[in-house]
Coordinates of C-alpha atoms in Angstrom, one line a residue:
Chain A
M518 CA 3.6 45.6 35.8
F519 CA 3.4 43.7 32.6
S520 CA -0.1 44.8 31.7
L521 CA 0.4 48.4 31.2
P522 CA -2.1 49.9 28.8
G523 CA -1.2 52.5 26.2
G524 CA 2.0 52.9 24.2
K525 CA 3.4 55.9 26.1
R526 CA 3.8 54.2 29.4
R527 CA 5.2 51.1 27.7
G528 CA 7.6 53.4 25.8
S529 CA 8.9 54.9 29.0
L530 CA 9.2 51.5 30.6
Q531 CA 11.2 50.3 27.7
A532 CA 13.4 53.4 27.9
A533 CA 13.9 52.6 31.6
F534 CA 14.8 49.0 30.7
F535 CA 17.1 50.3 28.1
V536 CA 19.0 52.4 30.6
I537 CA 19.2 49.5 33.0
A538 CA 20.3 47.4 30.2
L539 CA 23.1 49.8 29.4
V540 CA 24.1 49.9 33.1
L541 CA 24.3 46.1 33.2
S542 CA 26.4 46.4 30.1
G543 CA 24.4 44.6 27.5
C544 CA 22.6 42.2 29.8
S545 CA 18.9 43.0 29.6
I546 CA 16.8 42.1 32.6
Q547 CA 13.9 41.6 30.2
H548 CA 15.9 39.2 28.2
L549 CA 16.9 37.3 31.3
A550 CA 13.2 37.2 32.4
I551 CA 12.1 35.9 29.1
Q552 CA 14.9 33.3 29.1
S553 CA 13.8 31.9 32.4
L554 CA 10.2 32.0 31.4
T555 CA 11.1 30.1 28.2
D556 CA 12.8 27.5 30.4
V557 CA 9.6 27.2 32.4
F558 CA 7.5 26.7 29.2
E559 CA 9.9 24.1 27.8
N560 CA 9.5 22.2 31.1
S561 CA 5.8 22.8 31.0
F562 CA 5.5 21.2 27.6
E563 CA 7.6 18.3 28.7
V564 CA 5.1 17.8 31.6
L565 CA 2.2 18.2 29.2
N566 CA 3.6 15.4 27.0
E567 CA 3.4 13.2 30.0
E568 CA -0.2 14.1 30.8
S569 CA -2.8 11.4 30.2
D570 CA -5.9 13.5 31.1
L571 CA -6.9 14.9 27.7
L572 CA -9.2 17.7 29.0
L573 CA -6.6 19.0 31.3
A574 CA -4.0 18.9 28.5
E575 CA -6.3 20.6 26.0
Q576 CA -7.0 23.5 28.3
A577 CA -3.4 23.8 29.5
I578 CA -2.0 23.9 25.9
A579 CA -4.6 26.4 24.8
S580 CA -3.7 28.8 27.6
N581 CA 0.0 28.2 27.2
L582 CA -0.3 29.1 23.5
K583 CA -1.7 32.5 24.3
T584 CA 0.8 33.2 27.1
L585 CA 3.6 32.3 24.8
E586 CA 2.3 34.6 22.2
G587 CA 2.2 37.3 24.8
I588 CA 5.8 36.9 25.7
L589 CA 6.7 36.6 22.1
R590 CA 5.3 40.1 21.6
T591 CA 8.0 41.4 23.9
D592 CA 10.7 39.4 22.3
P593 CA 9.6 38.7 18.7
E594 CA 12.8 37.1 17.5
N595 CA 13.1 34.6 20.3
T596 CA 13.9 31.3 18.5
R597 CA 13.0 29.1 21.4
L598 CA 9.6 30.7 21.8
L599 CA 8.9 30.6 18.1
F600 CA 9.9 26.9 18.0
L601 CA 7.6 26.1 21.0
L602 CA 4.7 27.9 19.3
T603 CA 5.4 25.9 16.0
Q604 CA 5.2 22.6 17.8
A605 CA 2.4 23.5 20.1
Y606 CA 0.0 24.8 17.4
S607 CA 0.4 21.7 15.3
A608 CA 0.1 19.4 18.3
Y609 CA -3.0 21.2 19.5
A610 CA -4.6 21.0 16.0
L611 CA -3.8 17.3 15.6
G612 CA -4.8 16.3 19.1
F613 CA -7.8 18.5 19.9
V614 CA -9.3 20.3 17.0
E615 CA -8.9 18.4 13.7
D616 CA -11.5 15.7 14.4
T617 CA -14.2 18.0 15.5
D618 CA -13.6 21.3 13.7
P619 CA -11.4 21.0 10.6
Y620 CA -11.8 24.7 9.7
R621 CA -10.4 25.8 13.0
A622 CA -7.7 23.1 12.8
R623 CA -6.6 24.4 9.4
E624 CA -6.0 27.8 11.0
M625 CA -4.1 26.3 13.9
Y626 CA -1.8 24.4 11.5
R627 CA -1.3 27.6 9.5
R628 CA -0.2 29.5 12.6
G629 CA 2.2 26.7 13.5
R630 CA 3.7 26.8 10.0
D631 CA 4.0 30.6 10.1
Y632 CA 5.9 30.6 13.4
G633 CA 8.3 27.9 12.1
L634 CA 8.8 29.9 8.9
R635 CA 9.8 32.9 10.9
I636 CA 12.8 30.9 12.2
L637 CA 13.7 29.4 8.8
V638 CA 13.6 32.5 6.7
R639 CA 16.3 34.0 8.8
N640 CA 18.5 32.0 6.4
S641 CA 18.0 34.5 3.6
A642 CA 18.6 31.9 0.9
F643 CA 15.7 29.9 2.3
G644 CA 13.6 33.0 2.5
D645 CA 14.3 33.8 -1.1
A646 CA 13.5 30.3 -2.3
I647 CA 10.3 29.8 -0.4
N648 CA 8.2 31.3 -3.2
G649 CA 10.7 30.6 -6.0
P650 CA 11.0 27.6 -8.3
L651 CA 10.8 24.2 -6.5
E652 CA 14.3 23.2 -7.7
D653 CA 15.8 26.2 -5.9
F654 CA 13.9 25.4 -2.8
E655 CA 15.2 21.8 -2.9
R656 CA 18.7 23.0 -3.5
I657 CA 18.6 25.3 -0.5
L658 CA 17.3 22.5 1.7
Q659 CA 20.4 20.6 0.8
T660 CA 22.6 23.3 2.4
L661 CA 20.8 23.0 5.7
D662 CA 22.2 20.6 8.4
E663 CA 21.0 18.6 11.2
E664 CA 20.8 21.6 13.5
D665 CA 18.0 23.0 11.4
L666 CA 16.1 19.7 11.4
P667 CA 13.6 20.3 14.3
E668 CA 12.4 23.6 12.8
V669 CA 12.2 22.0 9.3
F670 CA 10.2 19.1 10.6
W671 CA 7.7 21.0 12.8
T672 CA 7.2 23.7 10.1
A673 CA 6.5 21.0 7.6
M674 CA 4.1 19.3 10.1
G675 CA 2.0 22.5 10.3
W676 CA 2.2 23.2 6.6
G677 CA 1.2 19.6 5.7
G678 CA -1.7 19.7 8.1
F679 CA -2.8 23.0 6.7
I680 CA -2.7 21.7 3.1
N681 CA -4.4 18.4 4.1
L682 CA -7.4 20.5 5.3
S683 CA -7.4 22.8 2.2
K684 CA -7.9 20.3 -0.6
D685 CA -10.4 22.6 -2.3
D686 CA -7.9 25.4 -2.5
P687 CA -5.5 25.2 -5.5
E688 CA -3.1 27.8 -4.0
A689 CA -2.6 25.6 -0.9
L690 CA -2.3 22.4 -2.9
A691 CA 0.4 24.0 -5.0
Q692 CA 2.5 24.2 -1.8
L693 CA 2.5 20.5 -1.1
P694 CA 5.7 19.7 -3.1
R695 CA 7.6 22.0 -0.7
V696 CA 6.4 20.1 2.3
V697 CA 7.3 16.8 0.6
A698 CA 10.8 18.2 0.0
M699 CA 11.2 19.3 3.7
M700 CA 10.1 15.9 4.9
R701 CA 12.5 14.2 2.5
F702 CA 15.2 16.4 4.1
V703 CA 14.2 15.1 7.6
L704 CA 14.1 11.5 6.4
S705 CA 17.6 11.7 4.8
H706 CA 19.2 13.4 7.8
N707 CA 17.5 11.7 10.8
E708 CA 14.7 9.4 10.1
D709 CA 14.3 8.8 13.8
Y710 CA 13.4 12.4 14.7
Y711 CA 10.2 12.6 16.6
Y712 CA 9.6 8.8 16.6
G713 CA 9.9 8.6 12.8
G714 CA 7.5 11.5 12.2
A715 CA 8.7 12.0 8.6
H716 CA 7.7 8.3 7.9
L717 CA 4.3 9.0 9.3
F718 CA 4.0 11.9 6.8
F719 CA 5.0 9.7 3.9
G720 CA 2.8 6.9 4.9
T721 CA -0.1 9.2 4.6
W722 CA 1.1 11.1 1.6
F723 CA 1.6 7.9 -0.6
V724 CA -2.1 7.0 -0.2
S725 CA -3.5 10.6 -0.5
R726 CA -4.1 9.7 -4.2
P727 CA -5.6 6.6 -5.8
R728 CA -3.1 4.3 -7.5
V729 CA -4.3 5.4 -11.0
L730 CA -3.5 9.0 -10.1
G731 CA 0.0 8.2 -8.8
G732 CA -0.7 6.9 -5.3
D733 CA 1.5 4.1 -4.0
P734 CA 0.0 1.9 -1.3
D735 CA 3.1 -0.3 -1.0
S736 CA 5.4 2.7 -0.2
S737 CA 2.7 3.9 2.3
K738 CA 2.8 0.5 4.1
Y739 CA 6.6 0.6 4.2
H740 CA 6.7 4.0 5.8
F741 CA 4.0 3.2 8.4
E742 CA 5.8 0.0 9.4
R743 CA 9.1 1.8 9.6
C744 CA 7.5 4.4 11.8
I745 CA 6.1 1.8 14.2
E746 CA 9.5 0.1 14.3
I747 CA 11.3 3.4 15.2
G748 CA 8.8 3.9 18.0
E749 CA 9.4 0.3 19.1
G750 CA 5.7 -0.3 18.8
R751 CA 5.2 2.0 21.9
F752 CA 4.4 5.2 20.1
L753 CA 0.8 4.6 19.0
L754 CA 0.1 7.4 16.5
P755 CA 1.4 5.5 13.5
Y756 CA -1.0 2.6 14.1
V757 CA -3.9 5.0 14.0
Y758 CA -2.8 6.6 10.7
Y759 CA -1.9 3.3 9.2
A760 CA -5.5 2.2 9.8
R761 CA -7.2 5.4 8.9
Y762 CA -5.2 6.1 5.7
Y763 CA -3.6 2.9 4.4
A764 CA -6.2 0.3 5.4
V765 CA -9.0 2.5 4.2
Q766 CA -7.3 3.1 0.9
V767 CA -6.7 -0.6 0.2
Q768 CA -10.2 -1.4 1.8
D769 CA -8.7 -3.8 4.3
R770 CA -11.3 -3.8 7.0
G771 CA -9.6 -6.6 9.0
L772 CA -6.3 -4.7 9.1
F773 CA -8.2 -1.5 10.1
R774 CA -9.8 -3.2 13.0
E775 CA -6.7 -5.0 14.1
L776 CA -4.5 -1.9 14.2
L777 CA -7.0 0.2 16.1
Q778 CA -7.8 -2.6 18.5
K779 CA -4.0 -2.9 19.2
V780 CA -4.0 0.8 20.1
M781 CA -7.0 0.5 22.4
A782 CA -5.5 -2.5 24.1
A783 CA -2.1 -0.9 24.7
P784 CA -1.3 -0.1 28.3
S785 CA -1.4 3.6 29.1
E786 CA 2.0 3.4 30.6
V787 CA 3.6 1.9 27.5
M788 CA 5.5 5.2 26.9
P789 CA 5.4 7.5 30.0
E790 CA 7.2 10.4 28.3
Q791 CA 4.5 10.4 25.5
R792 CA 1.3 9.7 27.5
L793 CA -0.4 12.6 25.9
V794 CA 0.0 11.6 22.3
N795 CA -0.8 8.0 23.2
S796 CA -4.0 9.1 24.9
I797 CA -4.9 11.2 21.8
S798 CA -4.1 8.1 19.7
K799 CA -6.4 6.0 21.8
R800 CA -9.2 8.5 21.5
K801 CA -8.8 8.7 17.7
A802 CA -8.7 4.9 17.5
E803 CA -11.9 4.6 19.4
M804 CA -13.6 7.2 17.2
Y805 CA -12.5 5.5 13.9
L806 CA -13.5 2.1 15.2
N807 CA -17.0 3.4 16.1
G808 CA -17.3 4.9 12.6
I809 CA -15.9 1.9 10.8
D810 CA -18.9 1.5 8.5
A811 CA -18.3 4.9 7.0
Y812 CA -14.9 3.8 5.6
F813 CA -15.8 0.4 4.2
Chain B
M344 CA -42.9 13.1 33.3
T345 CA -39.4 12.0 32.6
R346 CA -40.6 8.5 32.5
L347 CA -43.3 9.3 30.0
F348 CA -40.8 11.1 27.8
L349 CA -38.5 8.1 27.9
T350 CA -41.2 5.8 27.0
I351 CA -42.3 7.8 24.0
F352 CA -38.6 8.2 23.0
F353 CA -38.0 4.5 23.1
V354 CA -41.2 3.5 21.5
F355 CA -40.6 5.8 18.6
L356 CA -36.9 5.2 18.2
P357 CA -37.2 1.8 16.4
L358 CA -39.8 3.1 14.1
E359 CA -37.6 6.0 13.1
E360 CA -34.8 3.6 12.5
A361 CA -37.0 1.4 10.4
I362 CA -37.6 4.2 8.0
V363 CA -34.0 5.4 7.8
Q364 CA -31.9 4.1 5.0
Q365 CA -34.3 2.1 3.1
Y366 CA -32.3 2.6 -0.1
I367 CA -28.6 3.1 -0.1
V368 CA -26.8 4.0 -3.3
K369 CA -23.2 2.9 -3.1
F370 CA -21.2 5.5 -5.0
A371 CA -17.5 5.6 -5.9
T372 CA -15.3 8.3 -7.3
L373 CA -11.6 9.1 -7.8
A374 CA -12.0 12.6 -6.3
P375 CA -10.2 12.9 -3.0
E376 CA -11.7 13.6 0.4
G377 CA -12.0 17.3 1.1
S378 CA -12.0 18.2 -2.6
T379 CA -14.6 20.6 -4.0
W380 CA -16.0 17.6 -5.9
L381 CA -16.6 15.5 -2.9
K382 CA -17.8 18.3 -0.8
V383 CA -20.6 19.0 -3.3
M384 CA -21.3 15.3 -3.6
N385 CA -21.8 15.3 0.2
E386 CA -24.2 18.2 -0.1
Y387 CA -26.2 16.3 -2.8
D388 CA -26.4 13.3 -0.4
Q389 CA -27.6 15.5 2.5
V390 CA -30.3 17.0 0.4
V391 CA -31.5 13.7 -1.0
R392 CA -31.7 12.3 2.6
R393 CA -33.6 15.3 3.8
E394 CA -36.1 15.4 0.9
S395 CA -36.7 11.7 1.1
E396 CA -37.1 11.9 4.8
G397 CA -34.2 9.5 5.3
R398 CA -35.4 6.8 2.9
L399 CA -32.7 7.4 0.3
G400 CA -29.0 8.2 0.7
F401 CA -25.6 7.6 -0.8
K402 CA -22.7 5.7 0.6
I403 CA -19.8 7.6 -0.8
Y404 CA -16.4 6.0 -1.4
G405 CA -13.9 8.8 -2.4
N406 CA -10.2 8.9 -3.4
G407 CA -10.5 5.9 -5.7
V408 CA -10.6 3.4 -2.8
Q409 CA -12.9 1.2 -5.0
G410 CA -10.3 1.2 -7.8
D411 CA -10.1 3.0 -11.1
E412 CA -13.1 3.7 -13.3
D413 CA -12.9 0.3 -15.0
A414 CA -12.9 -1.4 -11.6
V415 CA -15.9 0.7 -10.5
L416 CA -17.8 -0.2 -13.7
R417 CA -17.1 -3.9 -13.1
K418 CA -18.4 -3.6 -9.5
I419 CA -21.5 -1.9 -10.7
R420 CA -22.1 -4.7 -13.1
I421 CA -22.0 -7.3 -10.3
G422 CA -24.1 -5.1 -8.0
Q423 CA -21.4 -4.4 -5.5
L424 CA -21.7 -0.7 -6.3
H425 CA -24.5 1.2 -7.9
S426 CA -23.2 4.5 -9.0
G427 CA -20.0 6.4 -9.9
G428 CA -18.4 9.6 -10.8
F429 CA -16.8 9.2 -14.2
T430 CA -14.5 11.1 -16.6
G431 CA -14.5 10.5 -20.3
V432 CA -12.5 7.3 -19.8
G433 CA -15.3 5.6 -17.9
M434 CA -18.2 7.2 -19.9
G435 CA -16.5 6.1 -23.1
R436 CA -16.6 2.5 -22.0
I437 CA -20.3 2.7 -21.7
A438 CA -21.3 5.0 -24.5
P439 CA -18.4 5.9 -26.8
I440 CA -20.5 8.6 -28.6
V441 CA -20.3 10.8 -25.4
R442 CA -16.6 11.2 -26.0
I443 CA -17.4 13.7 -28.6
L444 CA -17.5 16.1 -25.6
D445 CA -13.8 15.4 -25.1
S446 CA -12.8 15.6 -28.7
P447 CA -9.8 17.7 -29.7
L448 CA -10.2 21.5 -30.1
L449 CA -13.9 21.4 -30.4
F450 CA -14.7 24.1 -27.8
R451 CA -13.2 27.6 -27.3
N452 CA -15.1 28.6 -24.2
Y453 CA -17.6 27.4 -21.5
E454 CA -20.6 28.8 -23.3
E455 CA -20.1 26.5 -26.3
I456 CA -19.9 23.5 -24.0
D457 CA -23.1 24.5 -22.2
Y458 CA -24.9 25.1 -25.5
L459 CA -23.9 21.7 -26.8
H460 CA -25.2 20.1 -23.7
E461 CA -28.5 21.9 -24.2
Q462 CA -28.7 20.6 -27.8
F463 CA -27.6 17.0 -27.3
D464 CA -28.2 15.9 -23.7
E465 CA -31.2 13.8 -24.6
Q466 CA -29.2 11.9 -27.1
F467 CA -26.4 11.3 -24.6
S468 CA -28.8 10.3 -21.9
N469 CA -30.4 7.8 -24.3
A470 CA -27.0 6.4 -25.2
F471 CA -26.3 5.7 -21.5
Q472 CA -29.8 4.3 -20.9
E473 CA -29.3 1.8 -23.8
K474 CA -26.4 0.4 -21.9
G475 CA -28.2 0.3 -18.5
Y476 CA -27.2 3.6 -16.9
V477 CA -29.1 6.6 -15.9
L478 CA -27.4 10.1 -16.1
L479 CA -27.7 12.0 -12.8
G480 CA -25.7 15.0 -13.9
W481 CA -22.7 16.3 -15.8
A482 CA -19.7 17.2 -13.7
E483 CA -17.0 18.8 -15.8
V484 CA -13.3 18.2 -15.1
G485 CA -12.3 21.2 -17.2
F486 CA -10.3 22.4 -20.2
V487 CA -7.1 20.5 -20.8
Y488 CA -3.9 22.5 -21.8
L489 CA -0.4 21.6 -22.9
F490 CA 2.4 22.1 -20.4
T491 CA 5.9 21.9 -21.8
N492 CA 9.5 22.8 -21.1
S493 CA 9.9 24.7 -24.4
P494 CA 7.5 27.4 -25.5
V495 CA 4.8 26.2 -27.9
Q496 CA 2.9 28.9 -29.8
R497 CA 2.3 27.2 -33.2
P498 CA 1.8 23.6 -34.2
A499 CA 5.4 23.4 -35.6
D500 CA 6.8 24.2 -32.1
L501 CA 5.5 20.8 -31.0
R502 CA 7.6 18.8 -33.3
G503 CA 10.6 18.5 -31.0
V504 CA 8.6 18.0 -27.8
K505 CA 8.8 14.6 -26.2
M506 CA 5.1 14.4 -25.4
W507 CA 3.5 12.2 -22.8
T508 CA 0.2 10.5 -23.5
W509 CA -2.0 8.5 -21.1
E510 CA -1.8 4.8 -22.0
G511 CA -4.9 3.9 -23.9
D512 CA -6.4 7.4 -24.4
P513 CA -7.8 7.4 -28.0
I514 CA -8.6 11.1 -27.9
A515 CA -5.0 12.2 -27.1
E516 CA -3.7 9.7 -29.6
A517 CA -5.8 11.2 -32.4
A518 CA -4.9 14.8 -31.4
F519 CA -1.2 14.1 -31.4
K520 CA -1.4 12.2 -34.6
A521 CA -3.0 15.1 -36.3
L522 CA -0.4 17.4 -34.8
G523 CA 2.4 15.2 -36.2
V524 CA 3.7 14.3 -32.7
I525 CA 4.7 10.8 -31.7
P526 CA 3.8 10.7 -28.0
I527 CA 5.3 8.5 -25.3
P528 CA 2.6 6.5 -23.5
L529 CA 3.1 6.2 -19.8
S530 CA 0.9 5.7 -16.7
I531 CA 0.1 8.8 -14.6
T532 CA 2.3 7.4 -11.8
D533 CA 5.4 7.7 -14.0
V534 CA 4.9 11.2 -15.2
V535 CA 6.7 13.3 -12.5
T536 CA 9.8 11.1 -12.6
S537 CA 9.8 11.0 -16.4
L538 CA 9.6 14.8 -16.5
Q539 CA 12.6 14.9 -14.1
T540 CA 14.7 12.5 -16.1
G541 CA 13.8 14.1 -19.4
L542 CA 12.1 11.0 -20.9
I543 CA 9.2 13.4 -21.6
D544 CA 9.1 17.2 -21.6
G545 CA 5.5 17.8 -22.3
V546 CA 2.2 16.8 -20.7
Y547 CA -1.5 17.7 -20.9
A548 CA -3.8 18.4 -18.0
S549 CA -6.4 20.8 -16.6
P550 CA -4.8 23.5 -14.5
L551 CA -6.2 22.0 -11.3
A552 CA -4.9 18.5 -12.2
A553 CA -1.5 20.0 -13.1
I554 CA -1.3 21.2 -9.5
G555 CA -3.0 18.3 -7.8
L556 CA -0.7 15.8 -9.6
Q557 CA 2.3 18.1 -8.9
W558 CA 3.3 18.1 -12.6
F559 CA 3.5 21.9 -12.6
T560 CA 6.7 21.8 -10.6
R561 CA 8.5 20.2 -13.5
V562 CA 7.3 22.2 -16.5
K563 CA 8.0 25.8 -17.6
Y564 CA 5.3 26.8 -20.1
M565 CA 1.6 26.5 -20.6
F566 CA -0.1 26.9 -24.0
D567 CA -3.3 28.9 -23.5
L568 CA -5.5 27.1 -26.0
P569 CA -7.9 24.4 -24.7
L570 CA -6.7 21.2 -26.4
A571 CA -10.0 19.6 -25.3
N572 CA -12.6 19.8 -22.6
A573 CA -12.5 16.9 -20.1
S574 CA -16.1 16.0 -19.3
G575 CA -17.4 14.1 -16.4
S576 CA -20.6 12.8 -15.0
V577 CA -22.4 10.9 -12.3
L578 CA -24.2 7.7 -13.5
I579 CA -26.3 5.2 -11.7
S580 CA -27.2 1.7 -12.8
E581 CA -30.6 1.5 -14.3
K582 CA -31.2 -1.6 -12.2
M583 CA -30.8 0.4 -9.0
F584 CA -32.6 3.4 -10.3
D585 CA -35.6 1.3 -11.4
S586 CA -35.8 -0.3 -7.9
L587 CA -36.6 3.1 -6.4
P588 CA -40.2 4.4 -6.0
A589 CA -41.1 7.2 -8.5
D590 CA -40.9 10.0 -5.9
L591 CA -37.3 9.0 -4.9
Q592 CA -36.3 8.8 -8.6
E593 CA -37.5 12.3 -9.0
I594 CA -35.6 13.6 -5.9
L595 CA -32.4 11.9 -7.2
L596 CA -32.7 13.2 -10.7
R597 CA -33.7 16.8 -9.9
N598 CA -31.0 17.3 -7.3
G599 CA -28.5 15.4 -9.4
R600 CA -28.8 17.9 -12.2
K601 CA -28.6 20.8 -9.7
Y602 CA -25.6 19.6 -7.6
M603 CA -23.6 18.4 -10.6
R604 CA -24.1 21.7 -12.2
K605 CA -22.7 23.2 -9.0
V606 CA -19.7 20.9 -9.4
T607 CA -19.2 22.2 -12.9
T608 CA -19.5 25.8 -11.9
L609 CA -17.0 25.3 -9.0
S610 CA -14.7 23.3 -11.1
R611 CA -14.5 26.2 -13.6
R612 CA -13.8 28.5 -10.7
D613 CA -11.1 26.2 -9.2
N614 CA -9.5 25.9 -12.6
E615 CA -9.4 29.7 -13.0
R616 CA -7.8 29.9 -9.5
A617 CA -5.4 27.2 -10.4
L618 CA -4.4 29.1 -13.5
E619 CA -3.6 32.2 -11.3
T620 CA -1.5 30.0 -9.0
L621 CA 0.4 28.5 -11.9
K622 CA 1.2 32.1 -13.1
R623 CA 2.4 33.1 -9.7
S624 CA 4.5 30.0 -9.4
G625 CA 6.5 31.1 -12.5
I626 CA 4.9 29.2 -15.3
K627 CA 4.9 31.3 -18.5
I628 CA 1.7 31.3 -20.4
F629 CA 1.8 31.6 -24.2
K630 CA -1.1 32.3 -26.5
P631 CA -1.2 31.2 -30.1
A632 CA 1.4 33.2 -32.0
S633 CA -1.0 34.7 -34.5
P634 CA -4.6 34.3 -36.0
K635 CA -2.9 32.2 -38.6
A636 CA -1.5 29.8 -36.0
L637 CA -5.0 29.7 -34.4
D638 CA -6.6 28.7 -37.7
E639 CA -3.9 26.1 -38.2
Y640 CA -4.9 24.6 -34.8
Q641 CA -8.6 24.6 -35.7
R642 CA -7.8 22.7 -38.9
I643 CA -5.8 20.2 -37.0
G644 CA -8.7 19.8 -34.6
R645 CA -11.0 19.0 -37.5
T646 CA -8.5 16.4 -38.8
A647 CA -8.1 14.8 -35.3
R648 CA -11.9 14.5 -34.8
R649 CA -12.2 12.8 -38.1
L650 CA -9.6 10.2 -37.0
L651 CA -12.1 9.2 -34.2
V652 CA -15.0 8.6 -36.7
G653 CA -15.9 5.0 -36.7
K654 CA -14.1 4.4 -33.4
L655 CA -16.2 6.6 -31.1
F656 CA -18.9 8.2 -33.2
T657 CA -20.2 8.4 -36.7
Q658 CA -19.3 11.1 -39.3
E659 CA -23.0 12.1 -39.4
F660 CA -23.1 12.8 -35.7
L661 CA -19.8 14.6 -35.7
T662 CA -21.0 16.9 -38.5
R663 CA -24.1 17.7 -36.6
V664 CA -22.1 18.6 -33.4
E665 CA -19.6 20.7 -35.3
Q666 CA -22.4 22.5 -37.1
A667 CA -24.1 23.2 -33.8
V668 CA -20.9 24.6 -32.2
A669 CA -20.2 26.7 -35.4
D670 CA -23.7 28.1 -35.4
F671 CA -23.5 29.0 -31.8
H672 CA -20.1 30.6 -32.3
K673 CA -21.4 32.7 -35.2
S674 CA -24.5 33.8 -33.3
A675 CA -22.4 34.7 -30.2
K676 CA -20.2 36.8 -32.5
T677 CA -23.1 38.7 -34.1
E678 CA -24.4 39.5 -30.6
E679 CA -21.2 41.1 -29.7

């Protein structure tokens, strides 16, 4: 019923739905169906976050992504769907693609960002400022409130990931100050959001340049440690990034090893609601440890 | 059969490993991971490994993890590193004469730069060699422009600009002195904040650097006249180079020229792209107000270069270089 080919049949189906919708006085069946499907997907991602089997999770997320996009085609302005896609594309890129295929990961991050922006640009002031001067963009961010924070954070995650993998592209690099501004917004409104995710961003950002070109390893260290603190030491991703970015930048081989070994040794049940990210962290930790000689 | 295969495999494996990585050149640069610069450097490494059948390769430290250029030079001296990617700052510490390439308002276009390299590379190579370094290739950073918060079209417009200068940069010092500007020396770290607070309202950078360092978000205008060309190169210590067999030296040199030329070509492309991005982001680009203003700048350039005589190079050398550029400029004009 949902896989009708050709525009004509679909058109008549939509017309039928329209009639029914009128009969039900504004309450569209399609809308109801999508709403309950969205509920299902939200639960599904919650379950996925608890999954420790990486292969199972990888395949499930990939297929969920395409199904979500399918439903979105029917209801293109559905905020919850757009938000799920924003999160899922970034998570998929970070967890499963980035380390093996950066070109593909870059595209996944870009898609995540674009879905997030579709929500954010509904605020027309934000939409106008997105390509305008940075000061205007920063000013508009000030007018947003905590309700907008999840969209701002996950869009910035996708955007930041995209730029990080586009360092040979001046056009992409020029967008970084906007991501920084969005993450500052998150930090100032709720630094705890997603286990201190904004701190994770700044930890990485402050060592993305050498000191002589404006990098600041001390600030990087502060943000990573704050992120670990917020996750009560149970959310393992900041340890991995702390090692990979900070320890490498200051060439502290001992710290690199210590942080990653801590991740490897952490019990898999340390945070049941985030088994997936922690399993991904462990896999990354193992990979970096094995490749230690490439960094020092 | 499987057994035979495994036996052969394991017998040959240690041999293979014995050949691999006989010579490792430890190399450091400020260029970040994923940048065009480092990508080409990785290609260079791959080709060297392939052609030497694994006997020679680089160990690449990017993003300044080994410290700034002075730190890298120090580490090369004590043998902790062997090679580095340098800008004028580092090259000038070794062979000051090379800084003629970065001198104020010497070049108008890429062709002039390439021509000067053709004419003087032997001399530059010798200058490095005298100090114990071998030139593997030139890797240009790009033309440096002025970025300001008030339009600058003629030298007089610069008078009121609170101009930044990089601490300890003799080239910029000479250029601003000749322009009659008293600049404010600051580290690169402090530039963005100082632009925001208004401590400074003018900086100089290549278009790509203006984006990479995020300075472009705090300035309104760019003056479309190259203030200088920022040169760059990859050098290796003579000690390391001399320890290599002749065939490996040849592989290193030949590919060094080739791949660093590629860095230069791509760096020019990236800077062109960066310029387009800057325009799109709303930065207004001004050209010199008139031919008269352009002449005035050329005169100032001459004065500025003379301020560097005795510090970096001799008057005799400067005259020869200026003459070569002038001759090339004239012949290029006649061809048109």
